[in-house]
Amino acid sequence: YLWPNPALDEVESLLYEIVIDTSSLVFFVSPCDTFTGTGGTISGRSNAADWIRTAYHDMATHNVTDGTGGMDASIRFAEEQARLENAGDGFSNTLSVLTGFSTRYVSIADILAIGAVMAVERCGGPQIPFRAGRVDATEPNPPGVPQPQDPLQSHIATFAREGFTQTEMISLVACGHTFGGVQHDPFPNIVPELTDPGNTQSVAHFDTTNVHFDNNVATEYISGTTQNPLVVGFNDTTNSDKRIFGSDGNVTMQSFANSPDLFASTCAALFARMLDTVPSGVQLSDVINPMLVKPATPIFTLDGDVLRFTGRVRFWNLTANANRVVTLLWNDHLGGAHSSTLLSSLESSTTYPYGVATSYIFGNSSDDGLLLDPAAGITTMRFSVDGKLEDQGGVGFAVQDGFAFSTTSCFFDNNGTAQYDVAVRNGVNLTSLYIETEQRDNTGHVGVTETANFAPSGRTANAAYSIWTVNLSGSPFTRYVGAEIDGVKFSTALVIPLPALPSC
Ligand code: HEM
């Protein structure tokens, strides 16, 4: 994809800038027996298993014929969770962690899919190609998740309705059931109460490595040692894995038992298909790979006759070179071309599981040349690394300097109201300039509303920019400035008041 793309930029970071700290999604599956529901790690449960099961149950309502259902986060509705086919608290546990990671740009459905990917990848499984763009359903889907007591023919028909062949059904069930197990509480007719202080929720696991992706679900099944409660359960009616795994004479399960690699590659492909099963009309992105050159959204501040340009750029897997020279090149509105060597003192490197990111900050000090003449401004950036040009195949990295925060913003101390000034470049095709606020609705979905409009103040900032203004009270931290320029909407965090506005 081409930068800028706020939605894909965020997803790319979630997938590849993997740091395990309390604010990260992967924290909740690190280590893989982490369980944030009742009982913690001694419960016999795991977030990893819950997250994978949740993704399947969200997808399982899909109907290939009419294109309804699929990965759309409809599982978040209480009406779906109350159905017998969605027994257990695994869905509410999953959503209580993952919903908070959704944003205006990344839907809950995308986050559920990323959660499943992280659970598999961080717990021994293969890398799963990821596409973004799932759309959150606004109401529950009709029922349609398979249950253990259903006959084999019904399971085959259900997976066909979801878009999977019988062989794919066998495989996908095995791929899912390498994690977790069946709990006593929601399934008392399958699992008896276990009196095990290390398994307080009485979970009968599908294989002996229940928080780790591996082919033990197949090797234990083929060798006859399996304790999978859906294979050797005391009630044969609910032995759905036994009927499903054996439905092709064990050919598929035998192949998985023979080859961990075949199991891993089959699961990677089928998990991807499961997660990419979306209602018709939803358009997913291409597979998201790490971006080799990825700027962060630049921020412009207009200070009198100076346009300050601050930003950051991240390079992926650069070859080590102590004397590396990275240059930012840019074109301006007057036909000029400029360059500035980025300071190695502002370089930092982070090693992530899938690669090394090397970042440079630019424009936050006065000596690296990014104090621009406002009339010239900037239209596009390019980078050069040791002489090699990085410009998205000639397109460049387009930058929007049509609006900039103005340092004329100020604070009326008497009543907590601030005057927010934004400078607008003369001559831009500006349709509207407004304050945005984000809020979650009662289903967790993040919406954006335009809550106030800027108006021209009649003041000019300099020959190139005029000031628009709005007075607002309350915290700026939840607010964004939005602008529609040439029919395209841009949004940027409201950073004017930082560190502090002067008094008006
Ligand atoms: C005919 C198809 C299927 C049936 C009848 C079935 C049935 C079940 C049942 C009864 C449980 C126990 C849930 C609990 O105690 O909370 C379970 C757990 C699980 N299922 Fe399935 N399943 C099927 C297909 C799948 C598929 C296709 C996947 C994923 C690709 C999957 C992933 C999981 C996972 C990860 C768990 C463990 C949850 C946990 O331990 O919290 N299942 N399944």
Coordinates of C-alpha atoms and ligand atoms in Angstrom, one line a residue:
Y1 CA 0.0 0.0 0.0
L2 CA 1.0 3.6 -0.4
W3 CA 1.7 5.9 2.5
P4 CA -0.2 7.8 3.9
N5 CA -3.0 5.4 4.9
P6 CA -3.9 5.9 8.6
A7 CA -5.8 2.6 8.8
L8 CA -3.2 0.3 7.3
D9 CA -0.4 2.2 9.0
E10 CA -2.0 1.3 12.4
V11 CA -2.5 -2.3 11.5
E12 CA 1.0 -2.6 10.2
S13 CA 2.3 -1.4 13.6
L14 CA 0.0 -3.8 15.5
L15 CA 1.3 -6.7 13.4
Y16 CA 5.0 -5.9 13.3
E17 CA 6.0 -3.5 16.1
I18 CA 5.5 -6.2 18.7
V19 CA 6.6 -5.1 22.1
I20 CA 5.4 -6.9 25.2
D21 CA 4.3 -4.3 27.7
T22 CA 1.1 -3.8 29.6
S23 CA -0.3 -1.5 26.9
S24 CA 0.2 -4.0 24.0
L25 CA -2.2 -6.6 22.7
V26 CA 0.4 -9.4 22.8
F27 CA 0.9 -8.8 26.5
F28 CA -2.3 -10.7 27.0
V29 CA -1.0 -13.8 25.3
S30 CA 2.5 -13.5 26.8
P31 CA 3.3 -16.0 28.2
C32 CA 0.8 -18.2 26.3
D33 CA -1.0 -19.5 29.4
T34 CA -2.0 -16.0 30.4
F35 CA -5.6 -15.9 31.3
T36 CA -7.3 -12.6 32.4
G37 CA -10.7 -14.3 33.2
T38 CA -11.6 -15.8 36.6
G39 CA -8.9 -17.9 38.2
G40 CA -5.9 -16.7 36.1
T41 CA -3.4 -19.3 35.0
I42 CA -4.5 -22.0 37.4
S43 CA -8.0 -22.0 35.7
G44 CA -6.9 -24.4 32.9
R45 CA -8.0 -21.6 30.5
S46 CA -6.0 -19.3 28.3
N47 CA -6.6 -16.0 26.5
A48 CA -4.9 -17.5 23.4
A49 CA -7.5 -20.3 23.1
D50 CA -10.4 -18.0 23.8
W51 CA -9.2 -15.5 21.1
I52 CA -9.0 -18.2 18.5
R53 CA -12.3 -19.7 19.3
T54 CA -13.9 -16.2 19.3
A55 CA -12.7 -15.6 15.8
Y56 CA -14.1 -18.9 14.6
H57 CA -17.5 -18.3 16.2
D58 CA -17.6 -14.8 14.8
M59 CA -16.9 -16.1 11.3
A60 CA -19.1 -19.2 11.6
T61 CA -22.3 -17.4 10.7
H62 CA -21.1 -16.7 7.2
N63 CA -23.3 -17.9 4.3
V64 CA -21.3 -18.1 1.0
T65 CA -24.5 -18.1 -1.0
D66 CA -26.0 -14.9 0.1
G67 CA -22.8 -13.3 1.4
T68 CA -24.1 -12.6 4.9
G69 CA -22.2 -13.0 8.1
G70 CA -18.5 -13.6 8.6
M71 CA -15.8 -11.8 10.5
D72 CA -17.7 -8.7 11.5
A73 CA -17.6 -8.6 15.3
S74 CA -21.3 -9.5 15.6
I75 CA -20.2 -11.9 18.4
R76 CA -20.0 -8.8 20.6
F77 CA -23.8 -8.6 20.8
A78 CA -25.3 -10.1 23.9
E79 CA -28.0 -11.7 21.8
E80 CA -25.3 -13.9 20.0
Q81 CA -23.4 -14.7 23.2
A82 CA -26.7 -15.9 24.9
R83 CA -27.2 -18.6 22.2
L84 CA -26.4 -22.2 23.2
E85 CA -24.0 -22.4 20.2
N86 CA -21.9 -19.8 21.9
A87 CA -21.9 -21.3 25.4
G88 CA -19.2 -20.2 27.9
D89 CA -17.6 -16.9 28.8
G90 CA -14.8 -17.1 26.3
F91 CA -16.3 -14.5 24.1
S92 CA -17.0 -11.9 26.8
N93 CA -13.4 -12.5 28.2
T94 CA -12.0 -12.0 24.7
L95 CA -13.9 -8.9 24.0
S96 CA -13.2 -7.3 27.4
V97 CA -9.5 -7.3 26.4
L98 CA -9.5 -6.8 22.6
T99 CA -12.3 -4.2 22.1
G100 CA -10.1 -1.5 23.7
F101 CA -7.5 -2.0 21.0
S102 CA -10.0 -1.0 18.3
T103 CA -9.7 2.6 17.1
R104 CA -11.5 4.9 14.6
Y105 CA -9.3 3.3 11.9
V106 CA -9.1 -0.4 13.1
S107 CA -12.5 -2.1 13.6
I108 CA -13.3 -4.5 16.4
A109 CA -13.6 -7.2 13.7
D110 CA -10.0 -6.4 12.6
I111 CA -8.8 -6.5 16.2
L112 CA -10.5 -9.9 16.7
A113 CA -8.7 -11.2 13.7
I114 CA -5.4 -9.7 14.8
G115 CA -5.9 -11.3 18.2
A116 CA -6.3 -14.7 16.7
V117 CA -3.2 -14.1 14.5
M118 CA -1.2 -13.1 17.6
A119 CA -2.4 -16.0 19.7
V120 CA -1.3 -18.4 17.0
E121 CA 2.0 -16.7 16.0
R122 CA 3.2 -15.8 19.5
C123 CA 2.4 -19.3 20.8
G124 CA 4.4 -21.5 18.4
G125 CA 2.3 -21.3 15.3
P126 CA 3.1 -20.2 11.7
Q127 CA 2.9 -16.6 10.4
I128 CA -0.6 -15.9 9.0
P129 CA -0.9 -13.5 6.0
F130 CA -3.1 -10.6 7.3
R131 CA -5.5 -8.4 5.4
A132 CA -7.3 -5.4 7.0
G133 CA -10.6 -3.7 6.4
R134 CA -13.2 -5.8 8.3
V135 CA -16.3 -3.8 9.1
D136 CA -18.2 -4.0 12.4
A137 CA -21.8 -5.4 12.1
T138 CA -24.4 -3.1 13.5
E139 CA -26.7 -6.0 14.6
P140 CA -26.4 -9.7 15.4
N141 CA -26.2 -12.3 12.6
P142 CA -28.5 -15.3 12.4
P143 CA -27.4 -18.4 14.3
G144 CA -25.1 -20.9 12.6
V145 CA -22.2 -22.1 14.7
P146 CA -21.7 -25.9 14.8
Q147 CA -22.3 -27.8 18.1
P148 CA -20.7 -31.1 19.4
Q149 CA -24.0 -33.0 19.3
D150 CA -24.7 -32.2 15.6
P151 CA -24.4 -35.2 13.2
L152 CA -21.4 -35.4 10.8
Q153 CA -23.6 -34.5 7.8
S154 CA -24.8 -31.4 9.5
H155 CA -21.1 -30.4 10.2
I156 CA -20.2 -31.0 6.6
A157 CA -23.2 -28.9 5.5
T158 CA -22.3 -26.1 8.0
F159 CA -18.7 -25.8 6.8
A160 CA -19.9 -25.9 3.2
R161 CA -22.2 -23.0 4.0
E162 CA -19.2 -21.2 5.6
G163 CA -17.2 -21.9 2.4
F164 CA -15.0 -24.9 3.4
T165 CA -14.8 -28.4 1.9
Q166 CA -14.9 -31.5 4.1
T167 CA -11.1 -31.8 4.1
E168 CA -10.8 -28.1 5.0
M169 CA -13.3 -28.8 7.8
I170 CA -11.2 -31.6 9.2
S171 CA -8.1 -29.4 9.0
L172 CA -9.6 -26.2 10.4
V173 CA -11.0 -28.0 13.4
A174 CA -7.6 -29.7 14.1
C175 CA -5.9 -26.3 13.7
G176 CA -8.3 -24.7 16.2
H177 CA -8.2 -27.6 18.6
T178 CA -4.5 -27.6 19.1
F179 CA -5.4 -24.8 21.6
G180 CA -7.6 -25.0 24.7
G181 CA -10.2 -27.5 25.6
V182 CA -13.8 -28.0 26.9
Q183 CA -14.8 -26.6 30.2
H184 CA -17.1 -28.4 32.7
D185 CA -19.3 -25.4 33.5
P186 CA -20.8 -24.7 30.1
F187 CA -20.5 -28.4 28.9
P188 CA -21.3 -30.5 32.0
N189 CA -22.5 -33.3 29.7
I190 CA -19.1 -33.5 28.0
V191 CA -16.6 -32.8 30.9
P192 CA -17.1 -33.9 34.5
E193 CA -15.9 -31.7 37.3
L194 CA -12.2 -32.3 37.8
T195 CA -10.7 -31.8 41.2
D196 CA -7.4 -30.4 40.1
P197 CA -6.1 -27.3 41.9
G198 CA -4.1 -26.4 38.8
N199 CA -7.2 -26.6 36.6
T200 CA -9.9 -24.9 38.7
Q201 CA -12.3 -24.5 35.8
S202 CA -12.2 -28.2 35.0
V203 CA -11.0 -27.9 31.4
A204 CA -10.4 -31.1 29.5
H205 CA -7.8 -30.1 27.0
F206 CA -7.7 -31.2 23.3
D207 CA -4.1 -32.2 23.5
T208 CA -1.2 -32.3 26.0
T209 CA 0.2 -28.9 24.8
N210 CA -2.9 -26.8 25.1
V211 CA -1.3 -23.4 25.0
H212 CA 1.1 -24.2 22.2
F213 CA 0.5 -24.6 18.5
D214 CA 1.8 -28.0 17.3
N215 CA 0.6 -31.1 15.6
N216 CA 0.1 -33.0 18.9
V217 CA -3.7 -32.8 18.4
A218 CA -3.0 -35.1 15.4
T219 CA -0.2 -37.3 16.7
E220 CA -2.1 -38.1 19.9
Y221 CA -5.3 -38.8 17.9
I222 CA -3.5 -41.1 15.5
S223 CA -1.5 -42.9 18.2
G224 CA -4.7 -43.5 20.2
T225 CA -3.4 -41.7 23.3
T226 CA -5.6 -38.7 22.9
Q227 CA -7.6 -37.3 25.8
N228 CA -9.5 -34.9 23.5
P229 CA -13.0 -34.7 25.2
L230 CA -14.6 -34.4 21.7
V231 CA -12.9 -37.7 20.6
V232 CA -13.0 -39.9 23.7
G233 CA -15.7 -38.2 25.7
F234 CA -17.9 -40.5 27.7
N235 CA -21.0 -39.5 25.7
D236 CA -20.5 -40.5 22.1
T237 CA -23.2 -38.1 20.9
T238 CA -20.9 -35.1 21.6
N239 CA -17.7 -36.7 20.1
S240 CA -17.8 -34.4 17.2
D241 CA -14.0 -34.3 16.7
K242 CA -14.0 -38.1 16.5
R243 CA -16.6 -38.1 13.7
I244 CA -15.0 -35.1 11.9
F245 CA -11.3 -36.3 12.1
G246 CA -12.3 -39.9 11.0
S247 CA -14.7 -38.8 8.2
D248 CA -12.0 -39.4 5.5
G249 CA -10.7 -42.6 7.0
N250 CA -8.1 -40.5 9.0
V251 CA -6.2 -39.6 5.8
T252 CA -5.9 -35.8 6.7
M253 CA -5.1 -36.4 10.4
Q254 CA -2.5 -39.0 9.5
S255 CA -0.8 -36.5 7.1
F256 CA -0.7 -34.0 9.9
A257 CA 0.7 -36.5 12.4
N258 CA 3.4 -37.3 9.9
S259 CA 4.4 -33.8 9.2
P260 CA 4.4 -30.8 11.6
D261 CA 5.4 -28.6 8.6
L262 CA 2.3 -29.7 6.6
F263 CA 0.1 -29.0 9.6
A264 CA 1.6 -25.6 10.1
S265 CA 1.4 -24.5 6.5
T266 CA -2.2 -25.9 6.1
C267 CA -3.2 -24.1 9.3
A268 CA -1.6 -20.8 8.2
A269 CA -3.6 -20.9 4.9
L270 CA -6.9 -21.9 6.5
F271 CA -6.7 -19.5 9.4
A272 CA -6.1 -16.7 6.9
R273 CA -9.2 -17.9 4.9
M274 CA -11.2 -18.1 8.1
L275 CA -10.2 -14.5 9.1
D276 CA -10.8 -13.2 5.5
T277 CA -14.3 -14.6 5.4
V278 CA -16.3 -11.4 5.5
P279 CA -19.8 -10.3 4.4
S280 CA -20.0 -9.6 0.7
G281 CA -19.3 -5.9 -0.1
V282 CA -16.5 -5.7 2.5
Q283 CA -13.3 -5.0 0.6
L284 CA -10.1 -6.3 2.4
S285 CA -6.7 -4.8 1.8
D286 CA -3.8 -6.6 0.2
V287 CA -1.7 -8.7 2.6
I288 CA 0.1 -6.3 4.9
N289 CA 3.8 -6.8 5.0
P290 CA 6.3 -4.6 7.0
M291 CA 6.7 -1.3 5.2
L292 CA 10.3 -0.8 4.4
V293 CA 10.1 3.0 4.7
K294 CA 7.3 4.3 6.9
P295 CA 7.0 7.9 7.9
A296 CA 4.8 8.9 10.9
T297 CA 2.2 11.6 10.3
P298 CA 4.2 14.8 10.2
I299 CA 3.0 17.8 12.3
F300 CA 3.2 21.4 11.2
T301 CA 3.3 24.3 13.5
L302 CA 3.2 27.8 12.2
D303 CA 5.2 30.3 14.3
G304 CA 5.1 33.7 12.6
D305 CA 7.3 33.5 9.6
V306 CA 8.5 29.9 10.2
L307 CA 6.7 26.7 9.3
R308 CA 8.0 24.1 11.7
F309 CA 7.9 20.5 10.3
T310 CA 8.3 17.6 12.7
G311 CA 8.1 14.0 12.0
R312 CA 9.7 10.5 12.2
V313 CA 10.6 7.9 9.7
R314 CA 11.0 4.2 10.3
F315 CA 13.2 1.9 8.1
W316 CA 12.8 -1.9 8.2
N317 CA 15.7 -4.3 8.3
L318 CA 18.4 -1.9 7.1
T319 CA 21.8 -3.5 6.9
A320 CA 24.0 -2.4 9.7
N321 CA 26.2 0.6 8.9
A322 CA 27.8 2.8 11.5
N323 CA 28.4 5.5 8.9
R324 CA 25.0 5.4 7.3
V325 CA 23.8 8.6 5.7
V326 CA 20.0 9.1 5.6
T327 CA 18.7 12.2 3.8
L328 CA 15.3 13.6 3.7
L329 CA 14.5 15.2 0.4
W330 CA 11.5 17.4 -0.2
N331 CA 9.8 19.4 -2.9
D332 CA 8.0 22.6 -2.2
H333 CA 5.0 24.5 -3.6
L334 CA 7.3 26.9 -5.6
G335 CA 9.1 24.2 -7.6
G336 CA 12.1 24.1 -5.2
A337 CA 13.9 20.9 -4.1
H338 CA 15.7 20.6 -0.8
S339 CA 17.5 18.1 1.3
S340 CA 18.6 17.6 4.9
T341 CA 20.8 14.9 6.3
L342 CA 19.0 13.3 9.3
L343 CA 21.0 13.4 12.5
S344 CA 22.4 10.1 13.6
S345 CA 22.0 11.4 17.2
L346 CA 18.2 11.2 16.5
E347 CA 18.4 7.6 15.3
S348 CA 17.1 4.7 17.4
S349 CA 16.8 1.0 16.7
T350 CA 14.3 -1.6 18.0
T351 CA 14.5 -5.3 17.4
Y352 CA 11.1 -6.9 16.9
P353 CA 10.3 -10.5 16.4
Y354 CA 10.0 -10.1 12.6
G355 CA 12.6 -7.5 12.0
V356 CA 14.6 -4.5 13.1
A357 CA 13.2 -1.0 12.9
T358 CA 15.5 2.0 12.6
S359 CA 13.9 5.3 13.2
Y360 CA 15.0 8.9 12.7
I361 CA 13.2 11.9 14.3
F362 CA 13.4 15.0 12.2
G363 CA 12.6 18.6 12.7
N364 CA 12.4 18.8 16.5
S365 CA 15.6 20.8 16.9
S366 CA 16.6 23.9 15.1
D367 CA 19.8 22.6 13.6
D368 CA 18.5 20.1 11.1
G369 CA 17.0 22.5 8.7
L370 CA 13.3 21.7 8.9
L371 CA 12.2 25.2 9.7
L372 CA 10.5 26.0 6.4
D373 CA 9.7 29.2 4.6
P374 CA 5.9 29.1 4.8
A375 CA 5.4 30.3 1.2
A376 CA 7.5 27.4 0.0
G377 CA 6.1 24.8 2.4
I378 CA 6.3 21.2 1.4
T379 CA 4.4 18.9 -1.0
T380 CA 6.2 15.5 -1.0
M381 CA 9.0 13.8 0.9
R382 CA 11.5 11.2 -0.4
F383 CA 14.3 9.6 1.5
S384 CA 17.8 8.4 0.5
V385 CA 19.7 5.8 2.5
D386 CA 23.4 5.6 1.6
G387 CA 22.5 7.1 -1.8
K388 CA 19.6 4.7 -2.5
L389 CA 16.4 6.6 -3.2
E390 CA 13.2 5.5 -1.4
D391 CA 10.2 7.3 -2.9
Q392 CA 7.4 4.6 -3.1
G393 CA 8.3 3.8 -6.7
G394 CA 8.5 7.4 -7.8
V395 CA 5.2 8.6 -6.1
G396 CA 7.0 10.1 -3.1
F397 CA 5.4 10.5 0.3
A398 CA 2.7 13.1 0.0
V399 CA 2.5 15.6 2.9
Q400 CA -0.4 18.0 3.7
D401 CA 0.7 21.4 4.8
G402 CA -2.6 23.0 3.9
F403 CA -3.3 23.5 7.6
A404 CA -0.9 23.9 10.6
F405 CA -1.3 24.6 14.3
S406 CA -0.6 28.2 15.0
T407 CA 1.4 29.4 18.0
T408 CA -1.1 32.3 18.3
S409 CA -3.4 29.8 20.1
C410 CA -3.9 30.9 23.7
F411 CA -5.6 30.1 27.0
F412 CA -8.1 32.3 28.9
D413 CA -7.2 31.3 32.4
N414 CA -10.3 32.7 33.9
N415 CA -12.8 30.2 32.7
G416 CA -10.8 27.2 31.3
T417 CA -11.5 28.1 27.7
A418 CA -8.8 28.1 25.1
Q419 CA -8.6 29.8 21.7
Y420 CA -7.4 27.3 19.2
D421 CA -5.9 28.8 16.1
V422 CA -5.1 26.9 13.0
A423 CA -3.3 28.5 10.0
V424 CA -4.7 27.7 6.6
R425 CA -2.6 28.0 3.5
N426 CA -4.0 30.6 1.2
G427 CA -5.5 29.2 -2.0
V428 CA -6.1 25.6 -0.8
N429 CA -9.4 24.1 -1.7
L430 CA -10.7 23.8 1.9
T431 CA -14.3 22.7 2.4
S432 CA -14.3 22.5 6.2
L433 CA -12.1 22.8 9.2
Y434 CA -13.4 21.3 12.4
I435 CA -12.7 19.7 15.8
E436 CA -13.3 15.9 16.0
T437 CA -14.0 13.9 19.0
E438 CA -13.9 10.1 19.2
Q439 CA -16.2 8.0 21.4
R440 CA -17.1 4.4 21.8
D441 CA -20.7 3.4 21.5
N442 CA -22.2 0.9 23.9
T443 CA -21.0 -1.9 21.7
G444 CA -17.4 -0.7 21.9
H445 CA -17.3 0.6 18.3
V446 CA -15.3 3.8 17.9
G447 CA -17.1 6.6 16.1
V448 CA -15.9 10.1 15.2
T449 CA -18.1 13.2 15.4
E450 CA -17.4 16.7 14.2
T451 CA -18.1 18.8 17.3
A452 CA -17.1 22.3 16.4
N453 CA -16.2 24.3 13.4
F454 CA -13.3 26.7 13.0
A455 CA -14.1 30.1 11.5
P456 CA -11.9 32.6 9.7
S457 CA -10.6 35.0 12.2
G458 CA -9.7 37.8 9.8
R459 CA -6.1 37.6 11.0
T460 CA -3.3 36.8 8.7
A461 CA -0.3 34.8 10.0
N462 CA 2.1 35.8 7.2
A463 CA 1.9 36.1 3.4
A464 CA 1.1 32.4 2.9
Y465 CA -1.3 31.5 5.8
S466 CA -4.4 32.9 7.4
I467 CA -5.7 32.1 10.8
W468 CA -9.0 30.2 11.5
T469 CA -10.1 30.0 15.1
V470 CA -12.4 28.3 17.6
N471 CA -12.9 28.7 21.3
L472 CA -13.4 25.5 23.3
S473 CA -13.3 24.5 27.0
G474 CA -12.3 21.1 28.4
S475 CA -9.4 18.7 27.8
P476 CA -7.7 18.9 24.4
F477 CA -6.4 15.3 24.7
T478 CA -9.4 13.6 23.2
R479 CA -9.7 16.0 20.3
Y480 CA -8.4 16.1 16.8
V481 CA -8.3 18.8 14.1
G482 CA -9.9 17.6 10.9
A483 CA -9.8 19.3 7.6
E484 CA -11.3 18.5 4.2
I485 CA -9.0 19.6 1.4
D486 CA -9.6 18.8 -2.2
G487 CA -12.4 16.5 -1.1
V488 CA -10.1 14.4 1.1
K489 CA -10.4 14.4 4.9
F490 CA -7.3 14.7 7.1
S491 CA -7.1 14.4 10.8
T492 CA -4.4 15.2 13.2
A493 CA -4.1 15.1 17.0
L494 CA -4.7 18.5 18.7
V495 CA -1.2 19.2 19.9
I496 CA -1.3 23.0 20.0
P497 CA -1.6 23.3 23.8
L498 CA 1.5 21.2 24.4
P499 CA 3.4 21.9 26.5
A500 CA 1.3 24.9 27.5
L501 CA -0.5 27.7 25.8
P502 CA 0.3 31.3 26.7
S503 CA -2.5 33.4 28.2
C504 CA -4.6 35.3 25.7
Ligands
HEM1 C1 -17.7 -28.7 14.3 C2 -16.9 -27.8 14.6 C3 -16.6 -27.5 16.0 C4 -17.2 -27.8 17.2 C5 -18.4 -28.7 17.4 C6 -16.4 -27.3 18.3 C7 -16.7 -27.4 19.6 C8 -16.0 -26.9 20.7 C9 -16.4 -26.9 22.0 C10 -17.6 -27.6 22.6 C11 -15.4 -26.3 22.8 C12 -15.4 -26.0 24.3 C13 -15.6 -24.5 24.6 C14 -15.5 -24.2 26.0 O1 -15.5 -25.0 26.9 O2 -15.4 -22.9 26.3 C15 -14.5 -25.8 21.8 C16 -13.3 -25.1 22.2 C17 -12.5 -24.5 21.2 N1 -12.6 -24.5 19.9 FE1 -14.0 -25.6 18.8 N2 -15.4 -26.5 17.8 C18 -15.5 -26.6 16.4 C19 -14.6 -26.0 15.5 C20 -13.6 -25.1 15.8 C21 -12.8 -24.4 14.9 C22 -13.0 -24.5 13.4 C23 -11.9 -23.7 15.6 C24 -10.9 -22.7 15.1 C25 -10.3 -22.7 13.9 C26 -12.2 -24.0 17.0 C27 -11.4 -23.5 18.0 C28 -11.6 -23.8 19.4 C29 -10.7 -23.4 20.4 C30 -9.4 -22.6 20.3 C31 -11.3 -23.8 21.6 C32 -10.7 -23.7 23.0 C33 -11.4 -22.6 23.8 C34 -10.9 -22.5 25.2 O3 -10.2 -23.4 25.7 O4 -11.2 -21.5 25.8 N3 -13.2 -24.9 17.1 N4 -14.8 -26.2 20.5

